[in-house]
Amino acid sequence: RRSSDFGLEGVMAISPANVLILRGRHRRNALLAGTVVCAMLAHQCGLVRDHPPVVHVNTTTVGQTRWWRRRPAQPQQSSKKVPINFMEAEPSLERAKARWAQTLEWRAEEGVDAILSEPNAVFHALKAHYPHYLHLSDKEGHLTYWEFPGRLNVSALKELRINSKVGLRHYIWHTEYTWQVASPKEGAQAMVLFDALGLGWDQLSFELLDLIKKIVTFTNQHYPHRAARIVVLNTPQWYHALYGIIKPIMSDVCDAKLVFLSSEEVKGGALLRWIDKNNLPIEYGGRSKIAVGDSKYERAMRGYIDKINRRAGVQAIQPLK
C-alpha cells in the first residue's frame, strides 16, 4: 500500500511489529527511532493524509484585551491563485484547488494570517530544549533547516509547563516565519537536516508523540512540497535494517528526497555535495565558523519575536540552565 493509505498510527503500528528481528538494545532504539524519526520525516515528506483539524491555542488570558488578540479573520491569501507548492503536491488542478480551499479555511479559523503579530512567550525555551534552526543556504539557494531530536529535553519542557498545544502553536509560528519572512519567494523550499546523534529512549514521551502527530497533521495538509531534500545525519548502523521496513510505506517522491548519512560520512564531508564549504559548519565537514543556531536568520528571528513580545508586554519564558 502507498504511504497515503496510512495515518501516523499506521507508521507507528507497522514499525514495532517488524523490528522484532532486531535484538536487545537495538530493538528498543529501533522502536524509538521508528516512531520519532519516521514521524518527523512524515511531516516533511507528506506521508500522511486525511487529518483531524489542528487545535488552536489561545494565548490570551480570559478578560484580557491586547492589540494582538486574535480576531475572526478572513484569509489574507488570495483564494483565486493556487500556490505553486499545492500545484506540485497534487496530480490535478481540481485537487490542488480543493486542498488550497481547505487551507484557506484552516488559516481563517486558526488566525494564521495574523500569527506573526502574536507574542511567542515560549520561543527561547523551545529553541533551547528542542533545538530547531534555520541556517545558511545550500548550493541550490534553499534555506537549510536543522532539527536535533537527540538534544530534546523532555523534563525541562515539562518543568516549564510547555505542553503539546503550546508547542504546536509555536511550530505554526515558526513555519509561517520561515515562508513569510525568511524565505518568502513563492514556491520556496528548504533542505531539511535531522541530526540523530544522541537520540535515546529517555526522549520518548506521550507528549512528544502527541505533538508530532499534530505537526504531521498541519504541515502535510497546509504546507505541502516544502522540503527539497531531507538528510538524516549520524545514522546508526542498525537504522538501515529499520529503513527497509519503513521504505514500503513511503511514497516514491519522499523516498527520492531522503538521504541517510553515518557519523563517518558526516565527518568525511558528505554534506559538501549539497552545501558549500563556506556555509557548512566545521563540525559537519565545512569551513564555516557560524554555528547552527547563530545564523543571520536565527538572529533576525530572535530580534523579531523579542520586539513583538516587548510591544505586547509579554515576559518570555527563559530556558532552564
PDB file of C-alpha atoms in Angstrom:
ATOM      1  CA  ARG A   1       0.000   0.000   0.000  1.00  0.00           C
ATOM      2  CA  ARG A   2       1.102   3.559  -0.633  1.00  0.00           C
ATOM      3  CA  SER A   3       2.058   5.900   2.161  1.00  0.00           C
ATOM      4  CA  SER A   4      -1.111   7.926   1.671  1.00  0.00           C
ATOM      5  CA  ASP A   5      -3.116   4.916   2.865  1.00  0.00           C
ATOM      6  CA  PHE A   6      -1.675   5.224   6.348  1.00  0.00           C
ATOM      7  CA  GLY A   7      -2.124   7.707   9.165  1.00  0.00           C
ATOM      8  CA  LEU A   8       0.632   8.308  11.723  1.00  0.00           C
ATOM      9  CA  GLU A   9      -0.847   5.443  13.732  1.00  0.00           C
ATOM     10  CA  GLY A  10      -0.109   3.212  10.759  1.00  0.00           C
ATOM     11  CA  VAL A  11       3.518   4.262  10.696  1.00  0.00           C
ATOM     12  CA  MET A  12       3.824   3.599  14.418  1.00  0.00           C
ATOM     13  CA  ALA A  13       2.000   0.289  14.236  1.00  0.00           C
ATOM     14  CA  ILE A  14       3.972  -1.120  11.331  1.00  0.00           C
ATOM     15  CA  SER A  15       7.476  -0.394  12.594  1.00  0.00           C
ATOM     16  CA  PRO A  16       7.334  -2.093  16.057  1.00  0.00           C
ATOM     17  CA  ALA A  17       5.754  -5.234  14.603  1.00  0.00           C
ATOM     18  CA  ASN A  18       8.643  -5.694  12.231  1.00  0.00           C
ATOM     19  CA  VAL A  19      11.597  -4.635  14.334  1.00  0.00           C
ATOM     20  CA  LEU A  20      11.323  -7.908  16.271  1.00  0.00           C
ATOM     21  CA  ILE A  21      14.119  -9.108  14.010  1.00  0.00           C
ATOM     22  CA  LEU A  22      16.380  -6.811  15.998  1.00  0.00           C
ATOM     23  CA  ARG A  23      17.585  -7.720  19.460  1.00  0.00           C
ATOM     24  CA  GLY A  24      18.039  -6.164  22.893  1.00  0.00           C
ATOM     25  CA  ARG A  25      19.118  -2.544  23.000  1.00  0.00           C
ATOM     26  CA  HIS A  26      18.971  -2.291  19.200  1.00  0.00           C
ATOM     27  CA  ARG A  27      15.318  -3.331  19.253  1.00  0.00           C
ATOM     28  CA  ARG A  28      14.458  -0.715  21.864  1.00  0.00           C
ATOM     29  CA  ASN A  29      16.304   2.007  19.957  1.00  0.00           C
ATOM     30  CA  ALA A  30      14.615   0.927  16.734  1.00  0.00           C
ATOM     31  CA  LEU A  31      11.204   1.312  18.327  1.00  0.00           C
ATOM     32  CA  LEU A  32      12.118   4.831  19.338  1.00  0.00           C
ATOM     33  CA  ALA A  33      13.609   5.770  16.004  1.00  0.00           C
ATOM     34  CA  GLY A  34      10.784   4.141  14.085  1.00  0.00           C
ATOM     35  CA  THR A  35       8.318   6.264  15.997  1.00  0.00           C
ATOM     36  CA  VAL A  36      10.079   9.602  16.308  1.00  0.00           C
ATOM     37  CA  VAL A  37      12.234   9.808  13.195  1.00  0.00           C
ATOM     38  CA  CYS A  38       9.590   8.335  10.882  1.00  0.00           C
ATOM     39  CA  ALA A  39       7.035  10.790  12.182  1.00  0.00           C
ATOM     40  CA  MET A  40       9.447  13.684  11.654  1.00  0.00           C
ATOM     41  CA  LEU A  41      10.157  12.505   8.128  1.00  0.00           C
ATOM     42  CA  ALA A  42       6.435  12.126   7.573  1.00  0.00           C
ATOM     43  CA  HIS A  43       5.673  15.759   8.213  1.00  0.00           C
ATOM     44  CA  GLN A  44       8.440  16.820   5.835  1.00  0.00           C
ATOM     45  CA  CYS A  45       7.678  14.328   3.044  1.00  0.00           C
ATOM     46  CA  GLY A  46       3.920  14.452   3.155  1.00  0.00           C
ATOM     47  CA  LEU A  47       3.389  10.840   4.209  1.00  0.00           C
ATOM     48  CA  VAL A  48       0.094  11.348   5.967  1.00  0.00           C
ATOM     49  CA  ARG A  49      -3.325  12.404   4.691  1.00  0.00           C
ATOM     50  CA  ASP A  50      -6.870  12.775   5.984  1.00  0.00           C
ATOM     51  CA  HIS A  51      -6.087  14.612   9.194  1.00  0.00           C
ATOM     52  CA  PRO A  52      -8.229  15.909  12.061  1.00  0.00           C
ATOM     53  CA  PRO A  53      -8.357  19.683  12.493  1.00  0.00           C
ATOM     54  CA  VAL A  54      -5.426  21.376  14.166  1.00  0.00           C
ATOM     55  CA  VAL A  55      -6.004  22.534  17.744  1.00  0.00           C
ATOM     56  CA  HIS A  56      -5.613  26.277  18.293  1.00  0.00           C
ATOM     57  CA  VAL A  57      -4.087  27.586  21.481  1.00  0.00           C
ATOM     58  CA  ASN A  58      -5.397  30.964  22.566  1.00  0.00           C
ATOM     59  CA  THR A  59      -2.537  32.648  24.420  1.00  0.00           C
ATOM     60  CA  THR A  60      -4.720  35.499  25.660  1.00  0.00           C
ATOM     61  CA  THR A  61      -5.825  35.389  29.262  1.00  0.00           C
ATOM     62  CA  VAL A  62      -9.601  35.486  29.756  1.00  0.00           C
ATOM     63  CA  GLY A  63     -10.814  39.065  30.040  1.00  0.00           C
ATOM     64  CA  GLN A  64      -7.524  40.466  28.767  1.00  0.00           C
ATOM     65  CA  THR A  65      -7.556  42.946  25.886  1.00  0.00           C
ATOM     66  CA  ARG A  66      -4.421  43.183  23.803  1.00  0.00           C
ATOM     67  CA  TRP A  67      -3.606  44.746  20.456  1.00  0.00           C
ATOM     68  CA  TRP A  68      -2.531  41.328  19.224  1.00  0.00           C
ATOM     69  CA  ARG A  69      -5.608  39.438  20.397  1.00  0.00           C
ATOM     70  CA  ARG A  70      -6.856  37.104  17.707  1.00  0.00           C
ATOM     71  CA  ARG A  71      -9.955  38.251  15.869  1.00  0.00           C
ATOM     72  CA  PRO A  72     -12.166  36.333  13.482  1.00  0.00           C
ATOM     73  CA  ALA A  73     -10.216  36.839  10.294  1.00  0.00           C
ATOM     74  CA  GLN A  74     -10.743  36.449   6.614  1.00  0.00           C
ATOM     75  CA  PRO A  75      -7.803  34.803   4.846  1.00  0.00           C
ATOM     76  CA  GLN A  76      -5.319  37.344   3.510  1.00  0.00           C
ATOM     77  CA  GLN A  77      -4.096  34.858   0.940  1.00  0.00           C
ATOM     78  CA  SER A  78      -5.719  35.099  -2.469  1.00  0.00           C
ATOM     79  CA  SER A  79      -8.321  32.393  -2.910  1.00  0.00           C
ATOM     80  CA  LYS A  80      -8.155  32.653  -6.703  1.00  0.00           C
ATOM     81  CA  LYS A  81      -4.498  31.756  -7.200  1.00  0.00           C
ATOM     82  CA  VAL A  82      -3.413  28.306  -6.097  1.00  0.00           C
ATOM     83  CA  PRO A  83       0.189  28.406  -4.746  1.00  0.00           C
ATOM     84  CA  ILE A  84       2.863  26.548  -6.665  1.00  0.00           C
ATOM     85  CA  ASN A  85       3.533  24.172  -3.769  1.00  0.00           C
ATOM     86  CA  PHE A  86      -0.058  22.957  -3.849  1.00  0.00           C
ATOM     87  CA  MET A  87       0.072  22.506  -7.606  1.00  0.00           C
ATOM     88  CA  GLU A  88       3.251  20.449  -7.293  1.00  0.00           C
ATOM     89  CA  ALA A  89       1.826  18.318  -4.491  1.00  0.00           C
ATOM     90  CA  GLU A  90      -1.385  17.272  -6.262  1.00  0.00           C
ATOM     91  CA  PRO A  91      -1.914  15.370  -9.538  1.00  0.00           C
ATOM     92  CA  SER A  92      -4.652  17.680 -10.841  1.00  0.00           C
ATOM     93  CA  LEU A  93      -5.715  21.316 -10.702  1.00  0.00           C
ATOM     94  CA  GLU A  94      -9.053  20.348  -9.155  1.00  0.00           C
ATOM     95  CA  ARG A  95      -7.401  18.562  -6.239  1.00  0.00           C
ATOM     96  CA  ALA A  96      -4.934  21.408  -5.745  1.00  0.00           C
ATOM     97  CA  LYS A  97      -7.821  23.900  -5.608  1.00  0.00           C
ATOM     98  CA  ALA A  98      -9.707  21.752  -3.113  1.00  0.00           C
ATOM     99  CA  ARG A  99      -6.670  21.397  -0.897  1.00  0.00           C
ATOM    100  CA  TRP A 100      -5.954  25.130  -1.074  1.00  0.00           C
ATOM    101  CA  ALA A 101      -9.569  25.897  -0.140  1.00  0.00           C
ATOM    102  CA  GLN A 102      -9.218  23.709   2.954  1.00  0.00           C
ATOM    103  CA  THR A 103      -6.006  25.525   3.858  1.00  0.00           C
ATOM    104  CA  LEU A 104      -7.653  28.929   3.489  1.00  0.00           C
ATOM    105  CA  GLU A 105     -10.427  27.797   5.812  1.00  0.00           C
ATOM    106  CA  TRP A 106      -7.898  26.474   8.332  1.00  0.00           C
ATOM    107  CA  ARG A 107      -5.893  29.708   8.219  1.00  0.00           C
ATOM    108  CA  ALA A 108      -9.025  31.761   8.920  1.00  0.00           C
ATOM    109  CA  GLU A 109     -10.188  29.500  11.768  1.00  0.00           C
ATOM    110  CA  GLU A 110      -6.769  29.435  13.445  1.00  0.00           C
ATOM    111  CA  GLY A 111      -5.853  33.068  12.840  1.00  0.00           C
ATOM    112  CA  VAL A 112      -2.726  32.048  10.964  1.00  0.00           C
ATOM    113  CA  ASP A 113      -2.610  35.178   8.813  1.00  0.00           C
ATOM    114  CA  ALA A 114      -2.099  37.239  11.982  1.00  0.00           C
ATOM    115  CA  ILE A 115       0.104  34.784  13.899  1.00  0.00           C
ATOM    116  CA  LEU A 116       3.329  36.674  13.242  1.00  0.00           C
ATOM    117  CA  SER A 117       1.827  39.636  15.098  1.00  0.00           C
ATOM    118  CA  GLU A 118       1.243  37.495  18.194  1.00  0.00           C
ATOM    119  CA  PRO A 119       3.784  37.249  21.002  1.00  0.00           C
ATOM    120  CA  ASN A 120       5.507  33.931  21.462  1.00  0.00           C
ATOM    121  CA  ALA A 121       6.477  33.538  25.103  1.00  0.00           C
ATOM    122  CA  VAL A 122       7.912  30.028  24.687  1.00  0.00           C
ATOM    123  CA  PHE A 123      10.168  30.830  21.725  1.00  0.00           C
ATOM    124  CA  HIS A 124      13.528  30.879  23.528  1.00  0.00           C
ATOM    125  CA  ALA A 125      12.721  27.958  25.818  1.00  0.00           C
ATOM    126  CA  LEU A 126      11.583  25.709  22.977  1.00  0.00           C
ATOM    127  CA  LYS A 127      14.576  26.611  20.849  1.00  0.00           C
ATOM    128  CA  ALA A 128      16.883  25.670  23.724  1.00  0.00           C
ATOM    129  CA  HIS A 129      15.201  22.460  24.865  1.00  0.00           C
ATOM    130  CA  TYR A 130      14.309  21.171  21.408  1.00  0.00           C
ATOM    131  CA  PRO A 131      16.858  22.766  19.061  1.00  0.00           C
ATOM    132  CA  HIS A 132      15.494  23.586  15.595  1.00  0.00           C
ATOM    133  CA  TYR A 133      17.077  26.268  13.489  1.00  0.00           C
ATOM    134  CA  LEU A 134      17.157  27.997  10.120  1.00  0.00           C
ATOM    135  CA  HIS A 135      20.664  28.120   8.741  1.00  0.00           C
ATOM    136  CA  LEU A 136      22.685  29.165   5.701  1.00  0.00           C
ATOM    137  CA  SER A 137      21.573  28.094   2.229  1.00  0.00           C
ATOM    138  CA  ASP A 138      22.576  25.032   0.232  1.00  0.00           C
ATOM    139  CA  LYS A 139      24.147  25.160  -3.238  1.00  0.00           C
ATOM    140  CA  GLU A 140      20.718  25.483  -4.884  1.00  0.00           C
ATOM    141  CA  GLY A 141      19.800  28.503  -2.790  1.00  0.00           C
ATOM    142  CA  HIS A 142      17.405  26.708  -0.432  1.00  0.00           C
ATOM    143  CA  LEU A 143      17.495  27.633   3.228  1.00  0.00           C
ATOM    144  CA  THR A 144      18.655  24.768   5.411  1.00  0.00           C
ATOM    145  CA  TYR A 145      16.528  23.770   8.367  1.00  0.00           C
ATOM    146  CA  TRP A 146      18.150  21.736  11.146  1.00  0.00           C
ATOM    147  CA  GLU A 147      16.497  19.716  13.906  1.00  0.00           C
ATOM    148  CA  PHE A 148      18.311  17.957  16.752  1.00  0.00           C
ATOM    149  CA  PRO A 149      15.977  15.329  18.255  1.00  0.00           C
ATOM    150  CA  GLY A 150      18.863  13.899  20.262  1.00  0.00           C
ATOM    151  CA  ARG A 151      19.036  17.146  22.250  1.00  0.00           C
ATOM    152  CA  LEU A 152      15.382  17.123  23.205  1.00  0.00           C
ATOM    153  CA  ASN A 153      14.969  17.812  26.943  1.00  0.00           C
ATOM    154  CA  VAL A 154      11.524  16.495  27.844  1.00  0.00           C
ATOM    155  CA  SER A 155      11.916  17.065  31.594  1.00  0.00           C
ATOM    156  CA  ALA A 156      12.795  20.746  31.076  1.00  0.00           C
ATOM    157  CA  LEU A 157       9.757  21.320  28.868  1.00  0.00           C
ATOM    158  CA  LYS A 158       7.547  19.631  31.459  1.00  0.00           C
ATOM    159  CA  GLU A 159       9.012  21.749  34.242  1.00  0.00           C
ATOM    160  CA  LEU A 160       8.307  24.882  32.213  1.00  0.00           C
ATOM    161  CA  ARG A 161       4.763  23.598  31.533  1.00  0.00           C
ATOM    162  CA  ILE A 162       5.222  23.750  27.796  1.00  0.00           C
ATOM    163  CA  ASN A 163       2.730  21.186  26.554  1.00  0.00           C
ATOM    164  CA  SER A 164       1.957  19.877  23.083  1.00  0.00           C
ATOM    165  CA  LYS A 165      -0.692  22.546  22.420  1.00  0.00           C
ATOM    166  CA  VAL A 166       1.740  25.360  23.143  1.00  0.00           C
ATOM    167  CA  GLY A 167       4.446  23.594  21.175  1.00  0.00           C
ATOM    168  CA  LEU A 168       2.120  23.251  18.203  1.00  0.00           C
ATOM    169  CA  ARG A 169       1.281  26.954  18.169  1.00  0.00           C
ATOM    170  CA  HIS A 170       5.000  27.730  18.266  1.00  0.00           C
ATOM    171  CA  TYR A 171       5.621  25.377  15.366  1.00  0.00           C
ATOM    172  CA  ILE A 172       2.927  27.084  13.282  1.00  0.00           C
ATOM    173  CA  TRP A 173       4.514  30.435  14.155  1.00  0.00           C
ATOM    174  CA  HIS A 174       7.956  29.134  13.161  1.00  0.00           C
ATOM    175  CA  THR A 175       6.662  27.715   9.875  1.00  0.00           C
ATOM    176  CA  GLU A 176       4.921  30.961   8.976  1.00  0.00           C
ATOM    177  CA  TYR A 177       8.044  32.968   9.784  1.00  0.00           C
ATOM    178  CA  THR A 178      10.099  30.696   7.559  1.00  0.00           C
ATOM    179  CA  TRP A 179       7.899  31.142   4.495  1.00  0.00           C
ATOM    180  CA  GLN A 180       6.621  34.693   5.072  1.00  0.00           C
ATOM    181  CA  VAL A 181       9.799  36.391   6.336  1.00  0.00           C
ATOM    182  CA  ALA A 182      12.969  34.314   5.968  1.00  0.00           C
ATOM    183  CA  SER A 183      12.195  32.786   2.563  1.00  0.00           C
ATOM    184  CA  PRO A 184       9.073  34.452   1.141  1.00  0.00           C
ATOM    185  CA  LYS A 185       9.550  33.635  -2.531  1.00  0.00           C
ATOM    186  CA  GLU A 186       6.605  31.693  -3.949  1.00  0.00           C
ATOM    187  CA  GLY A 187       7.397  28.009  -4.250  1.00  0.00           C
ATOM    188  CA  ALA A 188      10.405  28.266  -1.926  1.00  0.00           C
ATOM    189  CA  GLN A 189      11.719  25.070  -0.382  1.00  0.00           C
ATOM    190  CA  ALA A 190      14.231  24.123   2.302  1.00  0.00           C
ATOM    191  CA  MET A 191      16.843  21.436   2.734  1.00  0.00           C
ATOM    192  CA  VAL A 192      15.907  19.635   5.956  1.00  0.00           C
ATOM    193  CA  LEU A 193      18.529  18.019   8.175  1.00  0.00           C
ATOM    194  CA  PHE A 194      17.813  15.800  11.188  1.00  0.00           C
ATOM    195  CA  ASP A 195      20.825  15.115  13.386  1.00  0.00           C
ATOM    196  CA  ALA A 196      20.121  11.805  15.148  1.00  0.00           C
ATOM    197  CA  LEU A 197      23.243  11.991  17.322  1.00  0.00           C
ATOM    198  CA  GLY A 198      22.310  11.277  20.942  1.00  0.00           C
ATOM    199  CA  LEU A 199      18.769  10.132  20.177  1.00  0.00           C
ATOM    200  CA  GLY A 200      17.784   7.848  23.037  1.00  0.00           C
ATOM    201  CA  TRP A 201      14.920   6.194  24.841  1.00  0.00           C
ATOM    202  CA  ASP A 202      14.649   8.905  27.507  1.00  0.00           C
ATOM    203  CA  GLN A 203      13.404  11.392  24.895  1.00  0.00           C
ATOM    204  CA  LEU A 204      10.272   9.381  24.169  1.00  0.00           C
ATOM    205  CA  SER A 205       7.055  10.530  25.844  1.00  0.00           C
ATOM    206  CA  PHE A 206       3.344  10.598  25.114  1.00  0.00           C
ATOM    207  CA  GLU A 207       3.536  14.392  24.993  1.00  0.00           C
ATOM    208  CA  LEU A 208       6.188  14.230  22.286  1.00  0.00           C
ATOM    209  CA  LEU A 209       4.200  11.742  20.242  1.00  0.00           C
ATOM    210  CA  ASP A 210       1.092  13.894  20.599  1.00  0.00           C
ATOM    211  CA  LEU A 211       2.981  16.950  19.384  1.00  0.00           C
ATOM    212  CA  ILE A 212       4.477  15.045  16.448  1.00  0.00           C
ATOM    213  CA  LYS A 213       1.018  13.832  15.451  1.00  0.00           C
ATOM    214  CA  LYS A 214      -0.297  17.382  15.390  1.00  0.00           C
ATOM    215  CA  ILE A 215       2.714  18.701  13.500  1.00  0.00           C
ATOM    216  CA  VAL A 216       2.308  15.955  10.916  1.00  0.00           C
ATOM    217  CA  THR A 217      -1.334  16.943  10.576  1.00  0.00           C
ATOM    218  CA  PHE A 218      -0.952  20.611   9.727  1.00  0.00           C
ATOM    219  CA  THR A 219       2.342  20.555   7.837  1.00  0.00           C
ATOM    220  CA  ASN A 220       1.308  17.805   5.473  1.00  0.00           C
ATOM    221  CA  GLN A 221      -2.076  19.331   4.733  1.00  0.00           C
ATOM    222  CA  HIS A 222      -1.258  23.037   4.703  1.00  0.00           C
ATOM    223  CA  TYR A 223       2.454  23.345   3.806  1.00  0.00           C
ATOM    224  CA  PRO A 224       2.979  20.768   1.048  1.00  0.00           C
ATOM    225  CA  HIS A 225       6.058  20.314  -1.109  1.00  0.00           C
ATOM    226  CA  ARG A 226       8.322  22.463   1.059  1.00  0.00           C
ATOM    227  CA  ALA A 227      11.212  20.006   1.540  1.00  0.00           C
ATOM    228  CA  ALA A 228      13.678  19.944  -1.336  1.00  0.00           C
ATOM    229  CA  ARG A 229      15.795  17.262   0.335  1.00  0.00           C
ATOM    230  CA  ILE A 230      15.774  15.503   3.716  1.00  0.00           C
ATOM    231  CA  VAL A 231      19.024  14.288   5.244  1.00  0.00           C
ATOM    232  CA  VAL A 232      19.258  12.202   8.421  1.00  0.00           C
ATOM    233  CA  LEU A 233      22.701  12.714   9.948  1.00  0.00           C
ATOM    234  CA  ASN A 234      24.707  10.410  12.218  1.00  0.00           C
ATOM    235  CA  THR A 235      22.517   7.469  11.337  1.00  0.00           C
ATOM    236  CA  PRO A 236      23.344   4.381  13.423  1.00  0.00           C
ATOM    237  CA  GLN A 237      24.285   1.216  11.548  1.00  0.00           C
ATOM    238  CA  TRP A 238      21.184  -0.678  12.636  1.00  0.00           C
ATOM    239  CA  TYR A 239      18.956   2.010  11.141  1.00  0.00           C
ATOM    240  CA  HIS A 240      19.437   0.640   7.638  1.00  0.00           C
ATOM    241  CA  ALA A 241      17.584  -2.518   8.680  1.00  0.00           C
ATOM    242  CA  LEU A 242      14.772  -0.380  10.031  1.00  0.00           C
ATOM    243  CA  TYR A 243      14.705   1.724   6.876  1.00  0.00           C
ATOM    244  CA  GLY A 244      13.990  -1.427   4.885  1.00  0.00           C
ATOM    245  CA  ILE A 245      10.811  -1.728   6.945  1.00  0.00           C
ATOM    246  CA  ILE A 246       9.871   1.941   6.585  1.00  0.00           C
ATOM    247  CA  LYS A 247      10.504   2.216   2.844  1.00  0.00           C
ATOM    248  CA  PRO A 248       7.408   0.303   1.602  1.00  0.00           C
ATOM    249  CA  ILE A 249       5.061   2.836   3.221  1.00  0.00           C
ATOM    250  CA  MET A 250       6.832   5.870   1.760  1.00  0.00           C
ATOM    251  CA  SER A 251       5.862   7.493  -1.499  1.00  0.00           C
ATOM    252  CA  ASP A 252       8.346   7.430  -4.349  1.00  0.00           C
ATOM    253  CA  VAL A 253       8.701  11.217  -4.110  1.00  0.00           C
ATOM    254  CA  CYS A 254       9.524  11.058  -0.422  1.00  0.00           C
ATOM    255  CA  ASP A 255      11.950   8.186  -0.853  1.00  0.00           C
ATOM    256  CA  ALA A 256      13.788  10.091  -3.588  1.00  0.00           C
ATOM    257  CA  LYS A 257      14.314  13.046  -1.254  1.00  0.00           C
ATOM    258  CA  LEU A 258      15.694  11.011   1.656  1.00  0.00           C
ATOM    259  CA  VAL A 259      19.398  10.613   2.367  1.00  0.00           C
ATOM    260  CA  PHE A 260      20.915   8.786   5.357  1.00  0.00           C
ATOM    261  CA  LEU A 261      24.481   9.595   6.408  1.00  0.00           C
ATOM    262  CA  SER A 262      26.517   7.757   9.035  1.00  0.00           C
ATOM    263  CA  SER A 263      28.753   9.582  11.507  1.00  0.00           C
ATOM    264  CA  GLU A 264      31.780   8.606   9.417  1.00  0.00           C
ATOM    265  CA  GLU A 265      30.182  10.050   6.274  1.00  0.00           C
ATOM    266  CA  VAL A 266      29.279  13.281   8.067  1.00  0.00           C
ATOM    267  CA  LYS A 267      32.825  13.697   9.391  1.00  0.00           C
ATOM    268  CA  GLY A 268      34.148  12.905   5.936  1.00  0.00           C
ATOM    269  CA  GLY A 269      32.320  15.883   4.443  1.00  0.00           C
ATOM    270  CA  ALA A 270      29.450  14.106   2.674  1.00  0.00           C
ATOM    271  CA  LEU A 271      27.255  17.201   3.120  1.00  0.00           C
ATOM    272  CA  LEU A 272      29.596  19.160   0.861  1.00  0.00           C
ATOM    273  CA  ARG A 273      27.764  17.539  -2.025  1.00  0.00           C
ATOM    274  CA  TRP A 274      24.816  19.842  -1.321  1.00  0.00           C
ATOM    275  CA  ILE A 275      26.150  22.635   0.923  1.00  0.00           C
ATOM    276  CA  ASP A 276      29.099  24.869   0.098  1.00  0.00           C
ATOM    277  CA  LYS A 277      32.055  24.589   2.467  1.00  0.00           C
ATOM    278  CA  ASN A 278      31.666  28.249   3.433  1.00  0.00           C
ATOM    279  CA  ASN A 279      28.075  27.641   4.556  1.00  0.00           C
ATOM    280  CA  LEU A 280      28.661  24.308   6.300  1.00  0.00           C
ATOM    281  CA  PRO A 281      29.804  24.338   9.965  1.00  0.00           C
ATOM    282  CA  ILE A 282      33.236  22.909  10.723  1.00  0.00           C
ATOM    283  CA  GLU A 283      31.832  20.042  12.805  1.00  0.00           C
ATOM    284  CA  TYR A 284      29.960  18.806   9.720  1.00  0.00           C
ATOM    285  CA  GLY A 285      32.957  18.920   7.378  1.00  0.00           C
ATOM    286  CA  GLY A 286      32.800  22.535   6.200  1.00  0.00           C
ATOM    287  CA  ARG A 287      34.746  25.703   6.973  1.00  0.00           C
ATOM    288  CA  SER A 288      32.034  27.944   8.368  1.00  0.00           C
ATOM    289  CA  LYS A 289      32.558  29.173  11.912  1.00  0.00           C
ATOM    290  CA  ILE A 290      28.900  30.139  12.193  1.00  0.00           C
ATOM    291  CA  ALA A 291      27.275  27.601  14.477  1.00  0.00           C
ATOM    292  CA  VAL A 292      23.875  26.132  13.685  1.00  0.00           C
ATOM    293  CA  GLY A 293      21.561  28.290  15.767  1.00  0.00           C
ATOM    294  CA  ASP A 294      23.530  31.500  15.310  1.00  0.00           C
ATOM    295  CA  SER A 295      22.951  32.280  11.637  1.00  0.00           C
ATOM    296  CA  LYS A 296      21.695  35.640  10.408  1.00  0.00           C
ATOM    297  CA  TYR A 297      18.258  34.053  10.038  1.00  0.00           C
ATOM    298  CA  GLU A 298      18.137  32.950  13.665  1.00  0.00           C
ATOM    299  CA  ARG A 299      19.445  36.290  14.935  1.00  0.00           C
ATOM    300  CA  ALA A 300      16.808  38.114  12.895  1.00  0.00           C
ATOM    301  CA  MET A 301      14.116  35.741  14.181  1.00  0.00           C
ATOM    302  CA  ARG A 302      15.135  36.332  17.803  1.00  0.00           C
ATOM    303  CA  GLY A 303      15.084  40.084  17.290  1.00  0.00           C
ATOM    304  CA  TYR A 304      11.684  39.864  15.604  1.00  0.00           C
ATOM    305  CA  ILE A 305       9.977  37.924  18.398  1.00  0.00           C
ATOM    306  CA  ASP A 306      11.660  39.917  21.168  1.00  0.00           C
ATOM    307  CA  LYS A 307      10.229  43.109  19.668  1.00  0.00           C
ATOM    308  CA  ILE A 308       6.749  41.574  19.404  1.00  0.00           C
ATOM    309  CA  ASN A 309       6.913  40.324  22.997  1.00  0.00           C
ATOM    310  CA  ARG A 310       8.025  43.732  24.304  1.00  0.00           C
ATOM    311  CA  ARG A 311       5.230  45.548  22.480  1.00  0.00           C
ATOM    312  CA  ALA A 312       2.709  43.098  23.898  1.00  0.00           C
ATOM    313  CA  GLY A 313       4.113  43.311  27.415  1.00  0.00           C
ATOM    314  CA  VAL A 314       4.754  39.576  27.438  1.00  0.00           C
ATOM    315  CA  GLN A 315       7.576  38.143  29.519  1.00  0.00           C
ATOM    316  CA  ALA A 316       9.428  35.449  27.624  1.00  0.00           C
ATOM    317  CA  ILE A 317       9.880  32.091  29.328  1.00  0.00           C
ATOM    318  CA  GLN A 318      13.601  31.540  29.727  1.00  0.00           C
ATOM    319  CA  PRO A 319      15.289  28.157  29.222  1.00  0.00           C
ATOM    320  CA  LEU A 320      16.372  26.190  32.260  1.00  0.00           C
ATOM    321  CA  LYS A 321      20.095  26.089  32.949  1.00  0.00           C
TER     322      LYS A 321
END
